[in-house]
Short mmCIF file of C-alpha atoms in Angstrom, two decimals:
data_model
loop_
_atom_site.label_atom_id
_atom_site.label_comp_id
_atom_site.label_asym_id
_atom_site.label_seq_id
_atom_site.Cartn_x
_atom_site.Cartn_y
_atom_site.Cartn_z
CA MET A 33 149.54 83.95 60.82
CA TYR A 34 152.66 85.77 61.97
CA GLU A 35 156.32 85.42 61.28
CA THR A 36 159.48 86.14 62.99
CA SER A 37 159.37 88.97 65.70
CA ASN A 38 161.66 91.50 67.10
CA THR A 39 161.32 93.03 70.83
CA LEU A 40 162.00 96.70 71.42
CA ARG A 41 161.29 99.20 74.21
CA LEU A 42 158.31 101.68 74.18
CA LYS A 43 158.72 105.18 74.08
CA ASN A 44 155.89 107.86 74.15
CA LEU A 45 156.14 110.17 71.33
CA GLY A 46 152.74 111.80 71.95
CA ILE A 47 151.75 111.71 68.26
CA ASP A 48 147.93 111.93 67.67
CA THR A 49 146.92 110.19 64.38
CA ASN A 50 143.36 110.07 65.04
CA GLN A 51 141.79 106.54 64.90
CA GLU A 52 144.58 105.13 62.84
CA TYR A 53 147.18 102.75 64.80
CA VAL A 54 150.66 103.78 63.59
CA VAL A 55 154.07 102.44 64.98
CA PHE A 56 157.26 104.56 64.61
CA LEU A 57 160.81 103.06 64.23
CA LYS A 58 164.09 104.61 63.75
CA ARG A 59 165.51 103.54 60.16
CA ASP A 60 168.67 102.14 61.65
CA CYS A 61 166.72 100.01 64.08
CA PRO A 62 167.86 96.44 63.80
CA ALA A 63 164.23 95.28 63.18
CA CYS A 64 164.14 97.54 60.10
CA LYS A 65 167.56 96.02 58.71
CA SER A 66 166.93 92.23 59.72
CA GLU A 67 163.19 92.07 58.67
CA GLY A 68 163.10 94.60 55.89
CA PHE A 69 160.37 96.65 57.40
CA VAL A 70 159.65 99.82 55.13
CA ALA A 71 157.52 102.67 55.62
CA LEU A 72 153.58 101.89 55.54
CA HIS A 73 154.07 98.27 56.08
CA ARG A 74 151.45 96.84 58.17
CA VAL A 75 152.98 95.17 61.08
CA ALA A 76 151.40 93.27 64.22
CA VAL A 77 152.36 94.91 67.55
CA THR A 78 152.14 92.68 70.69
CA SER A 79 152.45 93.75 74.20
CA GLY A 80 151.65 91.07 76.85
CA ASP A 81 148.16 89.64 75.80
CA LYS A 82 147.32 92.47 73.78
CA GLN A 83 147.77 92.94 69.99
CA ILE A 84 147.15 95.61 67.32
CA ILE A 85 147.83 95.74 63.74
CA ALA A 86 149.45 99.11 62.74
CA SER A 87 151.07 101.02 59.81
CA LEU A 88 154.80 101.68 60.07
CA ASN A 89 156.36 105.11 59.77
CA ILE A 90 159.95 105.54 59.64
CA ILE A 91 161.93 108.25 61.84
CA GLU A 92 164.94 109.81 60.55
CA THR A 93 166.04 111.94 63.58
CA GLU A 94 167.18 110.90 67.15
CA ILE A 95 163.63 111.21 68.68
CA LEU A 96 163.98 107.52 68.79
CA GLN A 97 166.91 105.30 69.50
CA SER A 98 167.66 102.21 67.62
CA GLY A 99 166.13 99.86 70.20
CA GLN A 100 163.03 102.01 70.95
CA VAL A 101 159.57 101.95 69.13
CA GLY A 102 156.80 104.72 69.25
CA LEU A 103 153.21 104.35 69.02
CA SER A 104 150.44 106.80 68.10
CA GLU A 105 148.09 107.89 70.73
CA SER A 106 145.26 105.66 69.78
CA ALA A 107 147.50 102.69 69.48
CA TRP A 108 149.08 103.30 72.84
CA LYS A 109 145.83 103.17 74.46
CA ALA A 110 144.73 99.95 72.56
CA ILE A 111 147.41 98.08 74.08
CA ASP A 112 147.34 99.88 77.40
CA ALA A 113 151.11 100.88 76.86
CA LYS A 114 153.43 101.95 79.60
CA GLU A 115 156.67 103.79 78.85
CA GLY A 116 159.62 101.16 78.84
CA ASN A 117 157.37 98.21 78.04
CA GLU A 118 158.57 95.51 75.86
CA VAL A 119 156.65 95.13 72.62
CA ARG A 120 157.23 92.62 69.52
CA LEU A 121 156.84 93.53 66.03
CA SER A 122 155.91 90.92 63.55
CA HIS A 123 155.35 90.76 59.94
CA LEU A 124 151.57 90.62 59.07
CA GLN A 125 150.67 88.09 56.08
CA PRO A 126 148.60 89.41 53.28
CA VAL A 127 145.12 90.17 53.99
CA GLN A 128 143.24 87.79 51.76
CA SER A 129 139.93 89.57 51.60
CA MET A 130 141.74 92.37 49.81
CA HIS A 131 141.17 90.02 46.77
CA ASP A 132 137.60 90.60 47.17
CA VAL A 133 138.23 94.42 47.30
CA ARG A 134 140.31 94.54 44.25
CA SER A 135 137.53 92.38 42.57
CA LYS A 136 135.06 95.10 43.33
CA LEU A 137 137.22 97.82 42.12
CA TYR A 138 137.00 96.14 38.78
CA GLU A 139 133.31 96.16 39.11
CA ASN A 140 132.69 92.44 39.66
CA ARG A 141 129.72 91.40 42.10
CA LEU A 142 130.68 90.11 45.62
CA ASN A 143 128.54 87.49 47.36
CA GLU A 144 127.95 87.31 51.28
CA GLN A 145 131.08 85.26 51.82
CA SER A 146 133.17 87.96 50.21
CA PHE A 147 131.53 90.79 52.60
CA ASP A 148 132.01 88.55 55.43
CA ARG A 149 135.58 88.25 54.87
CA ILE A 150 135.96 91.96 54.11
CA ILE A 151 133.89 93.11 57.22
CA GLY A 152 135.54 90.61 59.41
CA ASP A 153 138.89 91.78 58.49
CA ILE A 154 138.11 95.37 58.97
CA LYS A 155 136.57 94.69 62.36
CA ASP A 156 139.96 92.88 63.40
CA GLU A 157 141.63 95.97 62.27
CA LYS A 158 143.67 94.27 59.74
CA TYR A 159 143.04 97.08 57.12
CA SER A 160 144.68 100.46 57.08
CA ASN A 161 142.68 103.46 56.36
CA ILE A 162 143.94 103.32 52.87
CA GLU A 163 142.62 99.94 52.52
CA ILE A 164 139.21 100.91 53.98
CA ALA A 165 139.16 103.80 51.66
CA ALA A 166 139.74 101.54 48.77
CA PHE A 167 136.57 99.41 49.85
CA VAL A 168 134.46 102.56 50.31
CA THR A 169 135.45 103.93 46.97
CA ALA A 170 134.80 100.61 45.27
CA CYS A 171 131.18 100.66 46.83
CA ALA A 172 130.78 104.29 46.16
CA GLY A 173 128.01 105.89 43.79
CA ASP A 174 125.61 103.05 42.46
CA ARG A 175 128.18 100.20 42.61
CA LEU A 176 126.12 97.84 44.79
CA ASN A 177 123.17 96.16 43.39
CA LEU A 178 120.37 95.08 45.78
CA GLU A 179 121.65 91.60 46.55
CA GLU A 180 124.92 93.18 47.53
CA ILE A 181 123.42 95.64 49.79
CA LYS A 182 121.48 92.85 51.48
CA SER A 183 124.65 90.87 51.85
CA LEU A 184 126.75 93.77 53.26
CA THR A 185 123.90 94.54 55.83
CA LYS A 186 123.81 91.04 57.09
CA SER A 187 127.73 90.86 57.21
CA MET A 188 127.72 94.11 59.23
CA ILE A 189 125.11 92.88 61.58
CA ARG A 190 127.04 89.74 62.23
CA THR A 191 130.12 91.56 63.33
CA GLY A 192 128.82 92.77 66.49
CA SER A 193 126.22 92.48 69.30
CA VAL A 194 122.68 92.14 68.73
CA LEU A 195 120.24 93.36 71.29
CA HIS A 196 116.89 91.59 72.22
CA TRP A 197 113.85 93.25 74.15
CA ASN A 198 111.99 90.17 75.26
CA GLY A 199 109.56 90.18 72.06
CA ARG A 200 108.53 93.85 72.51
CA ARG A 201 107.60 96.00 69.44
CA ILE A 202 110.81 98.38 68.92
CA VAL A 203 110.22 101.35 66.64
CA ASP A 204 112.90 103.62 65.52
CA LYS A 205 113.52 106.16 62.87
CA HIS A 206 116.15 107.51 60.44
CA CYS A 207 116.40 110.58 58.20
CA VAL A 208 118.36 109.98 54.79
CA GLY A 209 119.70 113.63 55.37
CA GLY A 210 121.18 116.24 53.26
CA LEU A 211 119.09 119.02 54.91
CA PRO A 212 121.19 121.30 57.44
CA GLY A 213 119.39 121.45 60.72
CA ASN A 214 117.13 118.60 60.38
CA ARG A 215 117.60 117.35 63.99
CA THR A 216 114.16 115.87 64.77
CA THR A 217 115.45 112.83 66.76
CA PRO A 218 115.88 114.47 70.06
CA ILE A 219 112.05 115.62 69.71
CA VAL A 220 110.73 112.50 68.22
CA VAL A 221 112.19 110.00 70.61
CA SER A 222 110.91 112.01 73.55
CA ILE A 223 107.41 112.13 72.36
CA VAL A 224 107.26 108.26 71.31
CA ALA A 225 109.05 107.44 74.82
CA ALA A 226 106.54 109.67 76.55
CA ALA A 227 103.63 107.73 74.74
CA GLY A 228 104.97 104.57 76.05
CA GLY A 229 106.93 103.48 73.20
CA ILE A 230 110.36 101.66 73.26
CA VAL A 231 112.98 103.55 71.35
CA PRO A 232 116.61 102.35 71.81
CA LYS A 233 118.07 104.95 69.50
CA THR A 234 121.56 104.66 68.45
CA SER A 235 122.73 107.53 66.24
CA SER A 236 125.98 108.41 64.15
CA ARG A 237 128.25 111.31 63.99
CA ALA A 238 128.43 113.49 61.00
CA ILE A 239 129.84 112.15 57.81
CA THR A 240 129.49 115.12 55.55
CA SER A 241 127.05 117.40 57.46
CA PRO A 242 127.79 120.06 60.14
CA ALA A 243 126.31 117.76 62.79
CA GLY A 244 125.06 114.10 63.33
CA THR A 245 122.48 113.28 66.06
CA ALA A 246 125.34 111.77 68.40
CA ASP A 247 127.23 115.25 67.91
CA THR A 248 124.01 117.28 68.98
CA MET A 249 123.06 115.04 71.94
CA GLU A 250 126.79 115.24 73.27
CA VAL A 251 126.05 119.07 73.73
CA VAL A 252 123.64 118.32 76.62
CA THR A 253 124.26 114.73 77.74
CA GLU A 254 126.83 111.66 77.67
CA VAL A 255 126.42 109.68 74.37
CA ASN A 256 129.45 107.32 74.67
CA LEU A 257 127.56 104.53 76.79
CA SER A 258 128.42 101.06 77.48
CA LEU A 259 126.15 98.54 76.15
CA SER A 260 124.91 97.67 79.65
CA LYS A 261 124.44 101.28 80.69
CA MET A 262 122.59 101.87 77.38
CA LYS A 263 120.13 98.84 78.12
CA ALA A 264 119.63 100.23 81.84
CA VAL A 265 118.74 103.76 80.35
CA VAL A 266 116.07 102.07 77.92
CA GLU A 267 114.60 100.01 80.80
CA GLN A 268 114.23 102.94 83.08
CA GLU A 269 113.04 105.57 80.49
CA GLY A 270 111.80 103.74 77.52
CA ALA A 271 114.43 105.24 75.25
CA CYS A 272 118.00 106.51 74.80
CA ILE A 273 119.80 108.50 72.17
CA VAL A 274 123.47 107.43 72.16
CA TRP A 275 126.29 107.27 69.95
CA GLY A 276 126.14 103.70 68.16
CA GLY A 277 130.11 103.52 68.00
CA SER A 278 130.26 103.14 71.76
CA ILE A 279 128.28 100.16 72.10
CA GLY A 280 129.57 97.60 69.70
CA LEU A 281 126.39 97.42 67.66
CA SER A 282 127.56 96.98 63.94
CA PRO A 283 131.04 98.20 64.86
CA VAL A 284 132.26 98.15 61.40
CA ASP A 285 129.86 100.72 60.33
CA ASP A 286 131.40 103.38 62.71
CA ILE A 287 135.05 102.43 61.17
CA LEU A 288 133.60 103.00 57.74
CA ILE A 289 131.86 106.23 58.65
CA ARG A 290 135.38 107.41 59.83
CA VAL A 291 136.80 106.98 56.48
CA GLU A 292 133.60 108.18 54.60
CA ARG A 293 134.09 111.33 56.47
CA ALA A 294 137.49 111.89 55.55
CA LEU A 295 136.60 111.27 51.87
CA GLU A 296 133.48 113.33 52.20
CA ILE A 297 131.72 110.21 50.59
CA ASP A 298 128.12 109.06 51.49
CA SER A 299 127.35 106.09 49.13
CA VAL A 300 123.69 105.05 48.94
CA GLY A 301 124.45 101.19 49.08
CA GLN A 302 126.76 101.69 52.20
CA MET A 303 124.15 104.23 53.69
CA ILE A 304 121.41 101.53 53.45
CA ALA A 305 123.64 98.97 55.13
CA SER A 306 124.80 101.31 57.67
CA VAL A 307 121.31 102.55 58.65
CA LEU A 308 119.71 99.11 58.60
CA SER A 309 122.51 97.16 60.26
CA LYS A 310 122.48 99.46 63.25
CA LYS A 311 118.56 99.37 63.42
CA ALA A 312 118.62 95.48 63.56
CA ALA A 313 121.43 95.14 65.76
CA ALA A 314 119.73 97.68 68.11
CA GLY A 315 116.77 95.25 68.24
CA SER A 316 114.37 97.42 66.23
CA THR A 317 111.44 95.55 64.64
CA HIS A 318 109.79 98.79 62.87
CA VAL A 319 111.72 101.68 61.45
CA VAL A 320 110.28 104.84 59.61
CA ILE A 321 112.51 106.18 57.15
CA ASP A 322 112.20 109.77 56.29
CA ILE A 323 113.60 110.82 52.58
CA PRO A 324 113.82 114.52 51.78
CA ILE A 325 113.95 115.34 48.06
CA GLY A 326 115.56 118.57 47.19
CA LYS A 327 117.89 120.07 44.36
CA THR A 328 120.60 120.14 46.89
CA ALA A 329 119.72 117.41 49.29
CA LYS A 330 121.06 113.84 49.03
CA VAL A 331 117.92 112.67 47.10
CA ARG A 332 117.26 114.84 44.09
CA THR A 333 114.40 113.39 42.25
CA GLU A 334 111.27 111.41 43.13
CA GLU A 335 112.39 108.86 40.94
CA ASP A 336 115.56 108.27 43.13
CA ALA A 337 113.33 108.59 46.21
CA GLU A 338 111.16 105.65 45.14
CA LYS A 339 114.15 103.44 44.21
CA LEU A 340 115.44 104.17 47.69
CA LYS A 341 112.25 103.51 49.40
CA TYR A 342 112.04 100.19 47.52
CA TYR A 343 115.63 99.48 48.60
CA PHE A 344 114.96 100.16 52.12
CA THR A 345 111.92 98.17 52.16
CA VAL A 346 113.42 95.00 50.51
CA VAL A 347 116.66 95.19 52.55
CA GLY A 348 114.84 95.87 55.80
CA ARG A 349 112.55 92.63 55.11
CA SER A 350 115.70 90.57 54.48
CA VAL A 351 117.05 91.40 57.96
CA GLY A 352 113.66 91.19 59.75
CA LEU A 353 112.66 94.79 59.67
CA LYS A 354 109.40 96.31 58.76
CA ILE A 355 109.93 99.69 57.13
CA LYS A 356 107.61 102.78 56.60
CA THR A 357 108.66 105.45 54.37
CA ILE A 358 107.98 109.30 54.35
CA ILE A 359 108.90 111.45 51.19
CA SER A 360 109.52 114.88 52.67
CA ASP A 361 110.51 118.34 51.19
CA GLY A 362 114.18 118.80 51.08
CA SER A 363 114.53 122.03 49.37
CA GLN A 364 116.10 124.03 52.22
CA PRO A 365 117.46 123.82 55.79
CA VAL A 366 115.08 122.88 58.57
CA GLY A 367 114.95 125.02 61.76
CA ARG A 368 117.33 127.80 62.29
CA GLY A 369 120.26 126.10 63.90
CA ILE A 370 122.99 124.44 61.73
CA GLY A 371 125.74 122.70 63.91
CA PRO A 372 125.48 120.59 67.16
CA SER A 373 124.65 123.39 69.77
CA LEU A 374 122.65 125.44 67.62
CA GLU A 375 120.47 122.54 66.38
CA MET A 376 119.90 121.52 70.08
CA LYS A 377 118.68 124.93 71.03
CA ASP A 378 116.12 124.52 68.16
CA CYS A 379 115.06 121.08 69.68
CA ILE A 380 114.80 122.55 73.25
CA GLN A 381 112.53 125.47 72.07
CA VAL A 382 110.18 122.93 70.27
CA LEU A 383 110.21 120.45 73.19
CA LYS A 384 109.43 123.33 75.68
CA ASN A 385 106.63 124.71 73.33
CA ASP A 386 108.50 128.03 73.07
CA PRO A 387 106.18 130.34 70.83
CA ASP A 388 109.35 131.22 68.97
CA ALA A 389 110.48 127.62 68.26
CA PRO A 390 111.12 126.93 64.58
CA GLN A 391 107.66 125.73 63.14
CA ASP A 392 109.10 123.76 60.26
CA LEU A 393 111.39 121.63 62.56
CA ARG A 394 108.27 121.17 65.06
CA GLN A 395 105.87 120.02 62.08
CA ARG A 396 108.58 117.64 60.55
CA ALA A 397 109.22 116.00 64.17
CA LEU A 398 105.39 115.63 64.63
CA THR A 399 104.92 114.04 61.24
CA VAL A 400 107.79 111.40 62.00
CA ALA A 401 106.70 110.85 65.57
CA GLY A 402 103.01 110.36 64.50
CA ALA A 403 104.17 107.83 61.91
CA MET A 404 106.32 105.96 64.47
CA LEU A 405 103.24 105.88 66.97
CA GLU A 406 100.85 104.50 64.40
CA PHE A 407 103.35 102.01 63.55
CA ASP A 408 103.92 101.09 67.18
CA ASP A 409 100.16 100.71 68.16
CA PRO A 410 97.58 101.26 65.21
CA ASP A 411 94.82 100.44 67.50
CA ILE A 412 95.56 103.02 69.94
CA PHE A 413 97.09 105.64 67.90
CA LYS A 414 94.90 105.89 64.72
CA ASN A 415 95.94 109.62 64.19
CA GLY A 416 99.63 109.55 65.13
CA ALA A 417 100.21 113.19 64.28
CA THR A 418 97.41 114.38 66.41
CA ALA A 419 98.56 112.09 69.44
CA ALA A 420 102.04 113.27 69.00
CA GLU A 421 101.24 116.95 69.19
CA GLU A 422 98.95 116.37 72.40
CA ILE A 423 101.91 114.92 73.80
CA LEU A 424 104.38 117.68 72.94
CA ARG A 425 101.79 120.38 74.09
CA SER A 426 101.28 118.66 77.34
CA GLY A 427 105.11 119.11 78.37
CA LYS A 428 105.31 115.43 78.73
CA ALA A 429 107.83 115.34 75.91
CA TRP A 430 110.07 117.79 77.44
CA GLU A 431 110.04 116.07 80.81
CA LYS A 432 110.92 112.72 78.95
CA PHE A 433 113.67 114.29 77.31
CA VAL A 434 115.38 115.57 80.40
CA ARG A 435 114.91 112.34 82.12
CA ILE A 436 116.57 110.65 79.34
CA CYS A 437 119.55 112.81 79.58
CA GLU A 438 119.90 112.61 83.08
CA ALA A 439 119.58 108.73 82.97
CA GLN A 440 122.48 108.93 80.24
CA GLY A 441 124.70 110.99 82.83
CA THR A 442 123.78 114.59 83.08
CA PHE A 443 121.84 117.32 81.56
CA ARG A 444 123.46 120.57 80.55
CA GLU A 445 122.46 123.67 78.75
CA PRO A 446 124.03 124.13 75.16
CA GLY A 447 126.82 126.61 75.04
CA SER A 448 127.36 129.62 72.75
CA ALA A 449 130.25 130.35 70.18
CA LYS A 450 132.76 133.17 71.10
CA PHE A 451 132.84 134.75 67.66
CA LYS A 452 129.83 135.73 65.40
CA LEU A 453 129.46 137.32 61.85
CA ASP A 454 126.16 138.28 60.44
CA ILE A 455 125.94 137.85 56.66
CA ARG A 456 123.57 140.56 55.19
CA SER A 457 121.58 140.74 52.09
CA THR A 458 122.93 142.89 49.24
CA ARG A 459 119.60 143.11 47.67
CA SER A 460 115.89 143.27 48.43
CA GLY A 461 113.53 140.45 47.08
CA ILE A 462 112.04 137.28 47.77
CA VAL A 463 114.11 134.19 48.77
CA LYS A 464 114.03 131.90 45.94
CA GLU A 465 116.50 128.99 46.46
CA VAL A 466 118.83 127.94 49.20
CA ASP A 467 121.77 125.79 48.55
CA ASN A 468 121.73 122.92 51.27
CA ARG A 469 125.39 121.84 50.43
CA LYS A 470 126.83 125.19 50.37
CA ILE A 471 125.22 126.58 53.66
CA ALA A 472 126.34 123.24 55.23
CA LYS A 473 129.86 123.81 54.04
CA VAL A 474 129.92 127.31 55.59
CA ALA A 475 128.93 125.60 58.91
CA ARG A 476 131.69 123.19 58.70
CA LEU A 477 134.27 125.70 57.62
CA ALA A 478 133.27 127.55 60.83
CA GLY A 479 134.36 124.58 62.85
CA ALA A 480 131.16 122.15 62.99
CA PRO A 481 130.83 119.52 64.40
CA ASN A 482 134.38 119.58 66.07
CA SER A 483 133.43 122.73 67.86
CA ASN A 484 130.06 121.92 68.99
CA SER A 485 129.05 125.76 69.29
CA ALA A 486 130.16 126.39 65.79
CA GLY A 487 127.91 126.77 62.72
CA VAL A 488 125.14 128.79 61.01
CA TYR A 489 122.00 130.33 62.43
CA PHE A 490 119.88 130.34 59.39
CA LEU A 491 117.12 133.24 59.02
CA SER A 492 116.34 133.04 55.27
CA PRO A 493 113.89 130.45 54.52
CA CYS A 494 112.47 130.12 51.00
CA GLY A 495 109.54 132.72 50.14
CA LYS A 496 110.72 135.14 52.78
CA ARG A 497 110.85 138.82 51.79
CA VAL A 498 114.14 140.33 52.59
CA GLU A 499 115.46 144.02 52.31
CA ALA A 500 118.94 144.93 51.54
CA GLY A 501 120.79 144.88 54.90
CA ASP A 502 118.71 142.10 56.42
CA ILE A 503 120.71 139.35 58.21
CA LEU A 504 120.44 136.34 56.00
CA TYR A 505 122.48 134.08 58.40
CA THR A 506 125.05 134.51 61.22
CA ILE A 507 128.16 132.38 61.23
CA HIS A 508 128.93 131.13 64.80
CA SER A 509 132.70 130.15 65.42
CA GLU A 510 135.10 129.16 68.48
CA SER A 511 138.08 130.87 66.67
CA GLU A 512 138.68 133.94 64.78
CA GLY A 513 140.76 132.07 62.14
CA GLU A 514 137.74 129.56 61.41
CA LEU A 515 135.23 132.45 61.28
CA GLU A 516 137.63 134.16 58.68
CA TYR A 517 137.90 130.90 56.77
CA ALA A 518 134.09 130.42 56.56
CA TYR A 519 133.78 134.04 55.39
CA GLU A 520 136.37 133.63 52.79
CA TYR A 521 134.06 130.84 51.32
CA VAL A 522 131.04 132.96 51.63
CA ARG A 523 132.75 135.76 49.68
CA SER A 524 133.89 133.48 46.91
CA GLN A 525 130.06 132.20 46.26
CA THR A 526 127.24 134.09 44.69
CA GLU A 527 124.41 131.55 45.04
CA ILE A 528 124.22 130.24 48.66
CA ILE A 529 121.00 131.97 48.98
CA GLN A 530 119.13 133.23 45.66
CA ILE A 531 117.04 136.15 45.94
CA LEU A 532 114.85 137.52 43.19
#
């Protein structure tokens, strides 16, 4: 697979390129001259028995000598590098599956073998972020038909581990999203586990939202668990809530999500494959899918929701999953917190039965938990929502949540942001409409989810009467710069919250 190689000595440059593996060479390095290496070439980097594939960057200054090579921080860790170690650089033969990607860019249909080649090469880290972005873009919008979504889902499952739970019924849930603050998972999983259900919940980090479930859970506990640790937590407590990227289930999904996040793309076909590949790989047998509909949610119309419902059901069946869908209101944020810590505070209020807890979040969680209980054991839970409410009121769900967190490593209280800014109404009237996308953008500009205490505390649900000067929402941030950045955006918008 590889041609001639060149041996150089490692120098630690301390350059962070996030998850992208990058190798740095001086322009007058013999390897550049003899092998014709140029910037952005993909090259194999070998150190001992470890090998990665990295993108080449060329250095013009004296930071490197001609016989030295630098690596980005992620690449350095991947090959367990030490200063002065010898490494070999090799030409990488063209990645054949890029032919399939180019075919898809020209709107041709791909079969299961094509997706196997692409997903396998992405898993083996043969694709640069640019090449992954090409694949993500080629599949974005409505460019994947039903058969392609099935094939992509199966390919993603095959690239990683698949858990088995001794034939037990495993119930899980997923919300399609688009609603800021809609963090029902910690509540739902705790209720179902307290009722005796088995919920090995693997969750994603945010793609285009201010917080993913993994981001929110990381506020209070450890989410980067090994596969063996995750299984031990489930065996002990009946449930876990962990980051899927840490346990090797459908591992390519997390690579794709990383690029989707940078592009702010959340394709329907890839979203279905992402969700169902993770569920199947985690050993789930029954999955409840919540599809919110709203003008500024991901799903805008009932027609789109019905199509999505059909796709989830058919693709789920193709990988051995039974799917139940819930169509819900997606017109506005859920709860008050938007951002990891703020959302977790909402969840804790609900779990503790705090009278001041956001009732819309509580009710939505009970609806989903009820559907999961009925799915899990329809003979025992004939009215799942009622059973879920009884478990929540009894305090058993809160006790279970704390035990799950402690089993995962710890339980800590959510923190608070250093800087806050109230956004007040300039007029009196009734809140008519809230733009989910814009309020989510405010939270992201304030620093969420990277700063877990950043975000928006939302106080203006639709139908509420507000007076001029009332607080509509409060921006939370860890830095004055990000707070000002978010406020500049707020000042540039006129219709984040519509009051009539």
